[in-house]
Amino acid sequence: MCGITGWVAFDADLTTRRDVLDTMTATMICRGPDAGGVWIDAHAALGHRRLAVIDIEGGRQPMLLERDGRTLLALTYSGEVYNYRELRAELESHGHAFRTSSDTEVVLHAYLQWGEAFTERLNGMYAFALWDARTEELLLVRDRMGIKPLYYYPTPDGVLFGSEPKAILAHPAVRAVVDAEGLAEALAFTKTPGHAVYKGMYELLPGHTARVRRQGLAVRRYWGLEAREHTDDTDTTVRHVRELLDDIVARQLVADVPLCSLLSGGLDSSAITALAARGLAQAGRGPVRSFSVDFAGHTENFTPDSLRGTPDGPYAHALAEHVRSDHRDIVLDTAALMERANREAVLRARDMPTAGFGDGDVSLYLLFKAIREQSTVALSGESADEVFGGYRWFHDPQSVWADTFPWIAAGVADQFSGPGSGGRVALLDKGLLAKLDLPGYQRARYHEALGRVPVLPGESGLQLRMRQISHLHLTHFVQQLLDRKDRMSMAVGLEVRVPFCDHRLVEYVFNTPWEMKTFDGREKSLLRAAVRDVLPDAVADRVKSPYPSTQDPRYAAALRSALQGLGADAPVRPLLDSAAVAEALAEGAGESFRTATEVVLNLNGWLTGQGAELAL
């Protein structure tokens, strides 16, 4: 895992602009604290910051492939290709010789052997830029599920790119301008694929490449979900899901640095932790390390809410004891969640405001920061709910059949950050909200997304609708969670791997009929059946509970205090509804405006610290 950036300019000599590339590359130090490098040719400049995970000594970047003293290819690469050993063996059979044991070099030789079609052979999470010096063309590539981010900014004579917007924004020709559509995207909780919030900037779509030539930039899809007939019976399906998971986890245990798992005590993270424990034990590398996040007094004083029925602690401990993991709880308090330095670090990592995760961003950042002291790589259960149908709104007819994204119908964006009924934009100026028209924006993005859902001939009724629901989650909702996890983990130099995003598993389960996904009358039936043998019953049967949120009343009080402390010159002030703010600060408001206050504070911190310009 690393941070990449670069610049292609066909009408300039970039060898004289090393200072600009150095500045862009320096913004990625958090993603790659171990080493850095740049490579510059006349029309291409590549920057790299490295988090060393495989081949510590040999995997330095940018990496070149040379013949007879001439550079053929140059690569700046982020992520992991999990099948690189098989690809290396195949390439060696074609006569390729390797000087390192890194997956980076395998990617270079794979392109040399198969051209752009090499993308179809890669299994992993990655984002990279490859300069072909033979043809003077740049190829940008992003993994199938969009686990690793990659942004680009077309210019009149080329392109700028980076793992995060901040790398592009560091270029002197780019202004951090956000128009009405960009702000609507930031607040709407839709995560439109390809949208980067900043004007003129784009996020490369998952499963796509972008080729940059003198003639311009062309984007191509090399992978996407397709509708296929599922012919396996239930027992065969369960067995194949388990076979896939065993193979996926085994591949993702490969690392030359300390590795651990993120454990919440839910079905997803427990399955990954248990399978990792087995794999490490079989390889003589056990026990598995596991980490959980908790809040001071949370378990003892837990109150069920609309999303979370049980605290994580007891279930995480039950699983840790069951697999005999080396377990540690990371316990956070309200002071740490509200500490200015921590909240500013989160906003720097995010590059843009968020609407809906509340204290979850800060707590995730602090969890990863503590884990990084002991491990460099962590396995996560992220995306199992999207793949197997685990969220409650998958099983709520009103949300399923609503004419919008089901998580919007379920009000998730207003609840994810914990208790409180105030909508996330309740404190924003009514005129601003009318201009943004968030309901209209969500409606337009929803119908665009529906038009991209692949279906089988004659598919109708509940099966068709659940295929649509699954596709919406796999292409939109999971992108919000993957982006969040990437930003918070890479802010502290921690690599997080997500086994449930393996494209083989995603393709297989996507085409499994809905009645099979719920064959035991519950959510995630296939996953539960596939891993029950490695889990204690209490964990296997636990009802889905999202990432935890603090219930400490002092947290809501601290938010109100921060809202009250916004000065008249605070950049967010013109965006606020003064009457609504007064209501939120009134005696007895309690936690009603907690989510909305989080949004306001995020907006203010972003406008203050990121140098963003609103062009509304």
Coordinates of C-alpha atoms in Angstrom, one line a residue:
M1 CA 0.0 0.0 0.0
C2 CA 1.4 3.4 -1.0
G3 CA 0.6 6.9 -2.2
I4 CA 1.1 7.7 -5.9
T5 CA 1.0 10.9 -7.9
G6 CA 2.2 12.3 -11.1
W7 CA 1.9 14.7 -14.1
V8 CA 1.9 14.2 -17.8
A9 CA 2.3 17.3 -20.0
F10 CA 3.0 16.8 -23.7
D11 CA 3.7 20.5 -24.3
A12 CA 6.2 21.0 -21.5
D13 CA 9.6 19.8 -20.4
L14 CA 8.9 18.3 -16.9
T15 CA 12.6 17.8 -16.2
T16 CA 12.6 21.5 -15.1
R17 CA 9.6 21.1 -12.8
R18 CA 11.0 18.7 -10.2
D19 CA 9.9 21.1 -7.4
V20 CA 6.2 20.7 -8.3
L21 CA 6.4 16.9 -8.4
D22 CA 8.2 16.9 -5.0
T23 CA 5.5 19.0 -3.5
M24 CA 2.7 16.7 -4.9
T25 CA 4.6 13.6 -3.7
A26 CA 5.1 15.1 -0.2
T27 CA 1.3 15.2 0.3
M28 CA 1.3 11.3 0.2
I29 CA 3.8 10.8 3.0
C30 CA 1.1 9.6 5.3
R31 CA 0.3 6.8 2.9
G32 CA 3.9 5.8 2.4
P33 CA 6.0 6.6 5.5
D34 CA 8.8 4.2 4.7
A35 CA 10.4 5.6 1.5
G36 CA 9.8 8.0 -1.4
G37 CA 11.0 8.5 -4.9
V38 CA 10.4 10.4 -8.1
W39 CA 11.1 9.7 -11.8
I40 CA 11.0 12.4 -14.4
D41 CA 11.2 12.3 -18.2
A42 CA 10.5 15.1 -20.7
H43 CA 6.7 14.7 -20.7
A44 CA 6.0 12.4 -17.7
A45 CA 6.8 12.8 -14.0
L46 CA 5.9 10.0 -11.4
G47 CA 6.0 10.3 -7.7
H48 CA 5.7 7.6 -5.0
R49 CA 5.6 7.2 -1.3
R50 CA 6.0 3.7 0.0
L51 CA 4.5 1.6 2.7
A52 CA 6.8 -1.5 2.5
V53 CA 4.8 -4.7 2.8
I54 CA 6.3 -7.2 0.3
D55 CA 10.0 -7.4 -0.6
I56 CA 11.1 -4.6 1.7
E57 CA 14.4 -4.1 0.0
G58 CA 13.6 -4.7 -3.6
G59 CA 10.2 -3.1 -4.1
R60 CA 11.3 0.6 -4.2
Q61 CA 9.5 2.9 -6.6
P62 CA 8.9 4.4 -9.1
M63 CA 10.1 1.1 -10.7
L64 CA 11.5 1.0 -14.2
L65 CA 11.7 -1.8 -16.8
E66 CA 14.8 -1.2 -18.9
R67 CA 16.4 -2.9 -21.9
D68 CA 19.8 -2.2 -23.3
G69 CA 20.1 0.9 -21.1
R70 CA 16.8 2.3 -22.4
T71 CA 13.7 2.8 -20.2
L72 CA 10.7 1.0 -21.6
L73 CA 8.2 1.3 -18.8
A74 CA 8.0 3.3 -15.5
L75 CA 5.4 2.5 -12.8
T76 CA 4.2 4.1 -9.6
Y77 CA 1.9 1.6 -7.9
S78 CA -0.2 1.4 -4.8
G79 CA -1.8 -1.8 -3.4
E80 CA -1.3 -5.5 -3.6
V81 CA -1.8 -8.1 -6.4
Y82 CA -2.5 -11.3 -4.5
N83 CA -1.9 -13.7 -7.4
Y84 CA 1.5 -12.2 -8.3
R85 CA 3.3 -15.5 -7.6
E86 CA 1.2 -17.4 -10.2
L87 CA 1.6 -14.6 -12.6
R88 CA 5.3 -14.5 -12.1
A89 CA 5.6 -18.2 -12.8
E90 CA 3.6 -17.8 -16.0
L91 CA 5.7 -14.8 -17.1
E92 CA 8.9 -16.8 -16.4
S93 CA 7.6 -19.5 -18.7
H94 CA 7.4 -16.8 -21.4
G95 CA 11.1 -15.9 -20.8
H96 CA 10.8 -13.0 -18.4
A97 CA 13.5 -12.6 -15.8
F98 CA 13.0 -10.8 -12.5
R99 CA 15.4 -8.9 -10.3
T100 CA 13.1 -8.5 -7.3
S101 CA 10.5 -10.6 -5.5
S102 CA 7.9 -7.8 -5.5
D103 CA 4.4 -7.8 -7.0
T104 CA 5.3 -4.4 -8.5
E105 CA 7.8 -5.9 -10.9
V106 CA 5.3 -8.6 -11.9
V107 CA 2.8 -5.8 -12.9
L108 CA 5.5 -4.3 -15.1
H109 CA 6.3 -7.5 -16.9
A110 CA 2.6 -8.4 -17.2
Y111 CA 2.0 -5.2 -19.1
L112 CA 5.0 -5.9 -21.3
Q113 CA 3.7 -9.4 -22.1
W114 CA -0.1 -8.8 -22.5
G115 CA -0.5 -5.1 -23.0
E116 CA -3.6 -3.5 -21.5
A117 CA -5.3 -6.9 -21.4
F118 CA -3.1 -7.7 -18.4
T119 CA -5.7 -6.0 -16.1
E120 CA -8.0 -9.0 -16.6
R121 CA -5.4 -11.2 -15.0
L122 CA -4.9 -9.2 -11.8
N123 CA -6.5 -10.3 -8.5
G124 CA -6.1 -7.7 -5.8
M125 CA -6.6 -4.1 -4.6
Y126 CA -4.5 -1.6 -6.6
A127 CA -4.3 1.8 -8.2
F128 CA -1.3 2.6 -10.4
A129 CA 0.0 4.7 -13.2
L130 CA 2.2 3.2 -15.9
W131 CA 4.2 5.3 -18.4
D132 CA 5.0 3.6 -21.7
A133 CA 8.1 5.4 -22.9
R134 CA 8.0 3.5 -26.2
T135 CA 4.7 5.2 -27.2
E136 CA 4.7 8.1 -24.8
E137 CA 1.3 7.0 -23.2
L138 CA 0.2 6.9 -19.6
L139 CA -2.1 4.2 -18.4
L140 CA -4.1 4.7 -15.1
V141 CA -5.6 1.5 -13.6
R142 CA -8.0 1.0 -10.7
D143 CA -9.0 -2.3 -9.2
R144 CA -12.3 -3.9 -9.9
M145 CA -14.1 -3.0 -6.7
G146 CA -12.5 0.4 -6.2
I147 CA -10.8 -0.6 -3.0
K148 CA -7.8 1.7 -3.7
P149 CA -8.6 5.3 -4.7
L150 CA -7.3 7.1 -7.8
Y151 CA -8.1 10.6 -8.9
Y152 CA -7.2 12.5 -12.1
Y153 CA -7.5 16.0 -13.4
P154 CA -7.3 16.5 -17.2
T155 CA -5.3 19.4 -18.4
P156 CA -5.1 21.0 -21.9
D157 CA -1.9 19.0 -22.7
G158 CA -2.1 16.0 -20.4
V159 CA -3.2 15.0 -16.9
L160 CA -2.5 15.2 -13.2
F161 CA -3.3 12.3 -10.9
G162 CA -3.0 11.1 -7.4
S163 CA -4.2 8.6 -4.8
E164 CA -6.0 11.5 -3.1
P165 CA -7.2 14.9 -4.2
K166 CA -4.6 16.7 -2.1
A167 CA -1.9 15.5 -4.4
I168 CA -3.6 17.1 -7.4
L169 CA -4.6 20.2 -5.4
A170 CA -0.9 20.7 -4.6
H171 CA -0.2 21.6 -8.2
P172 CA 0.0 25.4 -8.7
A173 CA -2.4 25.3 -11.7
V174 CA -5.3 23.7 -9.7
R175 CA -7.7 25.5 -7.5
A176 CA -9.8 23.7 -4.9
V177 CA -13.1 24.9 -6.2
V178 CA -16.4 23.2 -5.2
D179 CA -19.6 24.2 -7.1
A180 CA -23.2 23.4 -6.1
E181 CA -23.1 20.0 -7.7
G182 CA -19.9 19.2 -5.8
L183 CA -21.3 20.2 -2.5
A184 CA -24.5 18.3 -3.2
E185 CA -22.4 15.2 -3.8
A186 CA -20.5 15.7 -0.5
L187 CA -23.8 16.0 1.4
A188 CA -26.1 13.6 -0.4
F189 CA -24.7 10.2 0.9
T190 CA -24.9 8.7 -2.6
K191 CA -21.2 8.4 -3.5
T192 CA -21.6 8.8 -7.3
P193 CA -18.9 6.7 -9.0
G194 CA -16.4 8.9 -10.7
H195 CA -17.4 12.1 -8.9
A196 CA -14.6 13.8 -7.1
V197 CA -16.4 16.8 -5.5
Y198 CA -13.8 19.3 -6.8
K199 CA -14.5 21.0 -10.0
G200 CA -12.5 19.6 -13.0
M201 CA -11.4 16.5 -11.0
Y202 CA -12.6 12.9 -11.4
E203 CA -12.2 9.7 -9.6
L204 CA -11.3 6.8 -11.9
L205 CA -14.2 4.4 -11.9
P206 CA -13.6 0.9 -10.3
G207 CA -12.7 -1.7 -12.9
H208 CA -11.6 1.0 -15.4
T209 CA -8.5 2.3 -17.1
A210 CA -7.7 5.7 -18.4
R211 CA -5.2 6.0 -21.3
V212 CA -3.6 9.4 -21.8
R213 CA -2.1 10.2 -25.3
R214 CA -1.3 13.4 -27.1
Q215 CA -4.7 13.1 -28.7
G216 CA -6.5 13.1 -25.3
L217 CA -7.7 10.9 -22.5
A218 CA -9.9 7.8 -23.0
V219 CA -11.6 5.8 -20.3
R220 CA -12.3 2.1 -20.7
R221 CA -14.1 -0.5 -18.6
Y222 CA -12.3 -3.8 -18.2
W223 CA -14.6 -5.3 -15.5
G224 CA -18.1 -4.9 -14.3
L225 CA -20.8 -7.0 -12.7
E226 CA -22.8 -9.1 -15.2
A227 CA -26.0 -11.0 -14.8
R228 CA -25.5 -14.8 -15.1
E229 CA -27.7 -17.8 -14.5
H230 CA -26.9 -19.4 -11.1
T231 CA -27.2 -23.2 -11.5
D232 CA -25.7 -24.4 -8.2
D233 CA -28.1 -25.7 -5.5
T234 CA -27.9 -24.3 -1.9
D235 CA -25.5 -26.9 -0.5
T236 CA -23.1 -26.5 -3.5
T237 CA -23.4 -22.7 -3.2
V238 CA -22.5 -22.7 0.5
R239 CA -19.6 -25.1 -0.2
H240 CA -18.2 -22.9 -3.0
V241 CA -18.5 -19.7 -0.9
R242 CA -16.4 -21.4 1.7
E243 CA -13.8 -22.6 -0.8
L244 CA -13.5 -19.1 -2.2
L245 CA -13.1 -17.6 1.3
D246 CA -10.4 -20.1 2.3
D247 CA -8.5 -19.3 -0.9
I248 CA -9.0 -15.5 -0.6
V249 CA -7.9 -15.3 3.1
A250 CA -4.9 -17.5 2.4
R251 CA -3.8 -15.2 -0.4
Q252 CA -4.3 -12.1 1.8
L253 CA -2.2 -13.5 4.6
V254 CA 1.0 -13.0 2.5
A255 CA 3.1 -10.1 4.0
D256 CA 6.7 -9.5 5.1
V257 CA 5.5 -7.3 8.0
P258 CA 3.3 -7.9 11.1
L259 CA -0.4 -8.7 10.2
C260 CA -3.6 -8.6 12.2
S261 CA -7.4 -8.6 11.9
L262 CA -10.1 -6.0 12.8
L263 CA -12.6 -7.8 15.1
S264 CA -16.0 -6.4 16.0
G265 CA -17.6 -9.6 17.1
G266 CA -20.0 -9.5 14.2
L267 CA -20.3 -12.3 11.7
D268 CA -18.2 -10.7 9.0
S269 CA -15.1 -9.8 11.0
S270 CA -15.3 -12.9 13.1
A271 CA -15.3 -15.1 9.9
I272 CA -12.2 -13.4 8.6
T273 CA -10.4 -13.6 12.0
A274 CA -11.3 -17.2 12.4
L275 CA -10.2 -18.2 8.9
A276 CA -7.0 -16.1 9.3
A277 CA -6.3 -17.9 12.6
R278 CA -6.6 -21.2 10.8
G279 CA -4.4 -20.2 8.0
L280 CA -1.7 -18.8 10.2
A281 CA -1.7 -21.9 12.4
Q282 CA -1.4 -24.2 9.4
A283 CA 1.6 -22.1 8.3
G284 CA 3.1 -22.1 11.7
R285 CA 2.7 -18.3 12.0
G286 CA 0.0 -18.1 14.7
P287 CA -1.7 -16.9 16.7
V288 CA -3.5 -14.2 14.8
R289 CA -3.5 -10.7 16.4
S290 CA -6.9 -9.1 16.6
F291 CA -8.0 -5.6 17.6
S292 CA -11.4 -4.1 18.6
V293 CA -12.5 -0.6 19.2
D294 CA -14.6 0.3 22.3
F295 CA -15.6 3.4 24.2
A296 CA -15.0 3.9 27.9
G297 CA -18.1 2.5 29.8
H298 CA -19.8 1.6 26.5
T299 CA -20.6 -2.1 27.3
E300 CA -21.7 -1.4 30.8
N301 CA -24.1 1.4 29.9
F302 CA -25.1 0.3 26.4
T303 CA -28.6 1.3 25.2
P304 CA -30.0 -0.4 22.1
D305 CA -31.0 1.9 19.2
S306 CA -32.5 1.6 15.7
L307 CA -29.3 0.3 14.2
R308 CA -27.4 -1.4 17.0
G309 CA -29.1 -3.9 19.3
T310 CA -26.0 -5.2 21.2
P311 CA -22.5 -3.9 22.1
D312 CA -19.6 -5.4 20.3
G313 CA -17.3 -6.1 23.3
P314 CA -18.7 -9.4 24.6
Y315 CA -18.9 -11.0 21.1
A316 CA -15.4 -9.9 20.1
H317 CA -14.1 -11.4 23.3
A318 CA -16.0 -14.6 22.7
L319 CA -14.5 -15.0 19.2
A320 CA -11.0 -14.1 20.4
E321 CA -11.2 -16.8 23.1
H322 CA -12.7 -19.3 20.6
V323 CA -9.8 -18.9 18.1
R324 CA -7.2 -18.1 20.8
S325 CA -6.2 -14.8 19.1
D326 CA -3.7 -12.4 20.6
H327 CA -6.5 -9.8 21.3
R328 CA -6.5 -6.2 22.4
D329 CA -9.3 -3.7 22.9
I330 CA -8.6 -0.1 21.9
V331 CA -10.7 1.9 24.4
L332 CA -11.4 5.5 23.5
D333 CA -13.0 8.4 25.5
T334 CA -14.9 11.5 24.6
A335 CA -11.8 13.7 25.1
A336 CA -9.9 11.8 22.4
L337 CA -12.9 11.9 20.0
M338 CA -13.2 15.7 20.4
E339 CA -9.5 16.5 20.5
R340 CA -8.8 19.2 17.9
A341 CA -5.6 17.5 16.5
N342 CA -7.5 14.2 15.9
R343 CA -10.4 15.9 14.1
E344 CA -8.1 18.0 12.0
A345 CA -6.1 14.8 11.0
V346 CA -9.4 13.2 9.9
L347 CA -10.3 16.2 7.7
R348 CA -6.9 16.2 6.2
A349 CA -7.2 12.6 5.4
R350 CA -10.7 13.0 3.9
D351 CA -9.9 16.0 1.7
M352 CA -13.6 16.8 1.8
P353 CA -16.5 17.0 4.2
T354 CA -18.6 14.0 5.0
A355 CA -22.2 13.7 6.0
G356 CA -23.3 10.7 8.0
F357 CA -20.4 9.0 9.8
G358 CA -20.0 11.4 12.7
D359 CA -17.7 10.2 15.4
G360 CA -17.1 7.0 13.4
D361 CA -14.3 8.7 11.4
V362 CA -12.4 9.9 14.4
S363 CA -12.7 6.6 16.3
L364 CA -11.7 4.6 13.2
Y365 CA -8.6 6.9 12.8
L366 CA -7.7 6.4 16.5
L367 CA -8.2 2.7 16.2
F368 CA -5.9 2.5 13.2
K369 CA -3.4 4.7 14.9
A370 CA -3.2 2.4 17.9
I371 CA -3.0 -0.7 15.7
R372 CA -0.2 0.8 13.6
E373 CA 2.1 0.7 16.6
Q374 CA 2.0 -3.2 16.4
S375 CA 1.0 -4.1 12.9
T376 CA 1.4 -2.9 9.3
V377 CA -1.4 -4.9 7.6
A378 CA -4.9 -5.6 8.9
L379 CA -7.7 -7.8 7.5
S380 CA -11.2 -6.3 7.6
G381 CA -14.7 -7.7 7.2
E382 CA -15.8 -4.7 5.1
S383 CA -18.3 -5.3 2.3
A384 CA -19.8 -8.6 3.5
D385 CA -23.1 -6.8 4.0
E386 CA -23.2 -5.5 0.5
V387 CA -22.2 -8.9 -1.0
F388 CA -24.5 -11.1 1.1
G389 CA -27.4 -8.8 1.9
G390 CA -26.7 -8.0 5.6
Y391 CA -28.2 -4.6 6.2
R392 CA -31.6 -4.3 7.8
W393 CA -33.0 -2.3 5.0
F394 CA -32.3 -5.2 2.6
H395 CA -35.2 -6.9 4.5
D396 CA -37.5 -3.9 5.0
P397 CA -40.2 -3.8 2.2
Q398 CA -40.6 0.0 2.6
S399 CA -36.9 0.6 2.0
V400 CA -36.6 -2.1 -0.7
W401 CA -39.4 -0.8 -2.8
A402 CA -38.8 3.0 -2.3
D403 CA -38.1 5.0 -5.4
T404 CA -34.6 6.0 -4.1
F405 CA -31.5 4.4 -2.7
P406 CA -32.6 2.0 0.0
W407 CA -30.2 3.4 2.6
I408 CA -31.6 6.9 1.9
A409 CA -35.2 5.5 2.4
A410 CA -34.1 3.9 5.7
G411 CA -32.6 7.2 6.9
V412 CA -29.2 5.7 7.5
A413 CA -27.2 8.9 6.8
D414 CA -29.0 10.6 9.7
Q415 CA -28.4 7.6 12.1
F416 CA -25.0 6.2 11.4
S417 CA -23.3 8.6 13.8
G418 CA -25.4 7.5 16.7
P419 CA -28.6 8.6 18.5
G420 CA -30.4 11.8 17.6
S421 CA -33.3 12.4 15.2
G422 CA -32.1 15.6 13.6
G423 CA -31.4 15.3 9.9
R424 CA -27.8 15.8 8.8
V425 CA -28.5 19.0 7.0
A426 CA -31.0 20.4 9.5
L427 CA -28.7 23.3 10.4
L428 CA -27.9 24.5 6.9
D429 CA -29.5 27.6 5.3
K430 CA -32.8 26.9 3.7
G431 CA -31.9 28.9 0.6
L432 CA -28.7 26.9 0.2
L433 CA -30.6 23.7 0.5
A434 CA -33.1 24.8 -2.1
K435 CA -30.2 25.6 -4.5
L436 CA -28.5 22.2 -3.8
D437 CA -31.8 20.3 -4.0
L438 CA -30.5 17.2 -2.3
P439 CA -33.7 15.2 -2.9
G440 CA -33.5 16.0 -6.6
Y441 CA -29.8 15.2 -6.7
Q442 CA -30.4 11.8 -5.0
R443 CA -33.3 11.0 -7.3
A444 CA -31.2 11.8 -10.4
R445 CA -28.3 9.7 -9.2
Y446 CA -30.6 6.8 -8.2
H447 CA -32.2 6.6 -11.7
E448 CA -28.9 6.8 -13.4
A449 CA -27.7 3.9 -11.2
L450 CA -30.8 1.8 -11.9
G451 CA -30.1 2.1 -15.6
R452 CA -26.7 0.5 -15.2
V453 CA -28.0 -2.7 -13.4
P454 CA -27.4 -5.9 -15.5
V455 CA -30.5 -8.2 -15.5
L456 CA -31.3 -11.6 -16.9
P457 CA -34.0 -11.9 -19.7
G458 CA -37.4 -12.2 -18.1
E459 CA -36.2 -11.3 -14.6
S460 CA -39.0 -9.6 -12.7
G461 CA -40.6 -9.1 -9.3
L462 CA -38.6 -9.6 -6.0
Q463 CA -35.6 -11.3 -7.7
L464 CA -35.2 -8.3 -10.1
R465 CA -35.6 -5.8 -7.3
M466 CA -33.1 -7.5 -5.1
R467 CA -30.6 -7.7 -7.9
Q468 CA -31.0 -3.9 -8.3
I469 CA -30.6 -3.4 -4.5
S470 CA -27.5 -5.6 -4.5
H471 CA -26.0 -3.7 -7.4
L472 CA -26.7 -0.3 -5.9
H473 CA -24.9 -1.4 -2.7
L474 CA -21.9 -2.9 -4.6
T475 CA -21.4 0.1 -6.8
H476 CA -22.4 3.0 -4.5
F477 CA -22.9 2.3 -0.8
V478 CA -19.7 0.2 -0.4
Q479 CA -17.7 2.9 -2.1
Q480 CA -18.4 5.2 0.8
L481 CA -17.2 2.6 3.3
L482 CA -14.1 1.6 1.3
D483 CA -13.1 5.2 0.8
R484 CA -13.5 5.9 4.5
K485 CA -11.5 2.9 5.5
D486 CA -8.7 3.7 3.0
R487 CA -8.4 7.3 4.1
M488 CA -8.4 6.6 7.9
S489 CA -6.0 3.7 7.6
M490 CA -3.6 5.3 5.2
A491 CA -3.5 8.5 7.3
V492 CA -1.4 6.4 9.8
G493 CA 0.3 4.2 7.2
L494 CA -1.7 1.0 7.9
E495 CA -2.7 -1.3 5.0
V496 CA -6.2 -2.7 5.3
R497 CA -7.2 -5.6 3.2
V498 CA -10.8 -6.5 2.5
P499 CA -11.2 -10.2 1.6
F500 CA -15.0 -9.9 0.9
C501 CA -14.2 -7.6 -2.0
D502 CA -12.4 -10.3 -4.0
H503 CA -14.1 -10.1 -7.4
R504 CA -14.6 -13.9 -7.7
L505 CA -16.7 -13.9 -4.6
V506 CA -18.6 -10.7 -5.5
E507 CA -19.5 -12.1 -9.0
Y508 CA -20.6 -15.5 -7.6
V509 CA -22.8 -14.2 -4.8
F510 CA -24.2 -11.3 -6.9
N511 CA -25.8 -13.9 -9.2
T512 CA -27.1 -16.1 -6.4
P513 CA -31.0 -15.9 -6.2
W514 CA -32.3 -13.8 -3.3
E515 CA -34.2 -16.7 -1.8
M516 CA -30.9 -18.6 -1.6
K517 CA -29.2 -15.7 0.1
T518 CA -32.0 -15.8 2.8
F519 CA -32.6 -19.5 2.8
D520 CA -32.5 -19.8 6.7
G521 CA -35.0 -16.8 7.0
R522 CA -32.2 -14.4 8.0
E523 CA -29.7 -12.0 6.6
K524 CA -26.4 -13.3 5.2
S525 CA -27.6 -16.9 5.2
L526 CA -24.9 -18.1 2.8
L527 CA -22.0 -16.6 4.7
R528 CA -23.3 -17.9 8.1
A529 CA -23.7 -21.4 6.7
A530 CA -20.3 -21.3 5.1
V531 CA -18.3 -20.3 8.2
R532 CA -20.5 -21.6 11.1
D533 CA -18.0 -24.4 11.8
V534 CA -15.3 -22.0 12.8
L535 CA -17.4 -19.7 15.0
P536 CA -19.1 -20.0 18.4
D537 CA -22.9 -20.1 18.1
A538 CA -23.4 -16.8 19.9
V539 CA -21.3 -15.0 17.2
A540 CA -22.7 -16.9 14.3
D541 CA -26.2 -16.1 15.3
R542 CA -25.7 -12.5 16.3
V543 CA -27.9 -9.9 14.5
K544 CA -26.1 -7.4 12.3
S545 CA -24.8 -4.4 14.3
P546 CA -22.9 -1.6 12.4
Y547 CA -19.6 0.0 13.4
P548 CA -20.1 1.3 17.0
S549 CA -20.8 4.9 17.9
T550 CA -20.2 6.5 21.3
Q551 CA -23.3 6.8 23.6
D552 CA -21.5 9.1 26.1
P553 CA -23.8 12.1 26.6
R554 CA -20.7 14.2 27.1
Y555 CA -19.9 13.7 23.4
A556 CA -23.1 15.4 22.3
A557 CA -22.5 18.1 24.9
A558 CA -19.0 18.7 23.5
L559 CA -20.4 19.0 20.0
R560 CA -22.9 21.6 21.1
S561 CA -20.1 23.5 22.8
A562 CA -18.1 23.5 19.6
L563 CA -21.1 24.7 17.6
Q564 CA -21.6 27.5 20.1
G565 CA -18.0 28.4 19.9
L566 CA -18.1 29.1 16.1
G567 CA -17.2 32.8 15.8
A568 CA -19.0 35.2 13.5
D569 CA -16.1 35.0 11.1
A570 CA -16.2 31.2 10.9
P571 CA -16.3 30.3 7.1
V572 CA -19.3 28.0 7.6
R573 CA -21.5 30.8 9.1
P574 CA -23.0 32.0 5.8
L575 CA -24.1 28.4 5.1
L576 CA -26.1 28.1 8.3
D577 CA -29.7 28.7 9.3
S578 CA -29.4 30.9 12.4
A579 CA -32.8 29.9 13.8
A580 CA -32.0 26.2 13.5
V581 CA -28.7 26.7 15.2
A582 CA -30.4 28.6 18.0
E583 CA -32.8 25.7 18.4
A584 CA -29.9 23.2 18.5
L585 CA -28.2 25.2 21.2
A586 CA -31.4 25.7 23.3
E587 CA -31.8 24.1 26.7
G588 CA -33.2 20.6 26.3
A589 CA -32.1 20.1 22.7
G590 CA -30.1 17.0 23.9
E591 CA -28.8 14.9 21.1
S592 CA -31.5 15.8 18.5
F593 CA -29.0 17.7 16.4
R594 CA -25.9 15.6 16.9
T595 CA -25.5 14.4 13.3
A596 CA -26.3 17.9 11.9
T597 CA -23.8 19.5 14.3
E598 CA -21.1 17.0 13.1
V599 CA -21.8 18.1 9.5
V600 CA -21.5 21.7 10.4
L601 CA -18.2 21.2 12.2
N602 CA -16.8 19.1 9.4
L603 CA -17.8 21.8 6.8
N604 CA -16.1 24.5 8.9
G605 CA -13.0 22.5 9.4
W606 CA -12.8 21.7 5.7
L607 CA -13.3 25.3 4.7
T608 CA -10.7 26.5 7.2
G609 CA -8.0 23.9 6.8
Q610 CA -8.3 22.7 3.2
G611 CA -8.3 26.0 1.4
A612 CA -11.5 25.1 -0.5
E613 CA -13.4 27.7 -2.4
L614 CA -17.2 27.4 -2.7
A615 CA -18.6 28.6 -6.1
L616 CA -22.3 28.2 -5.5

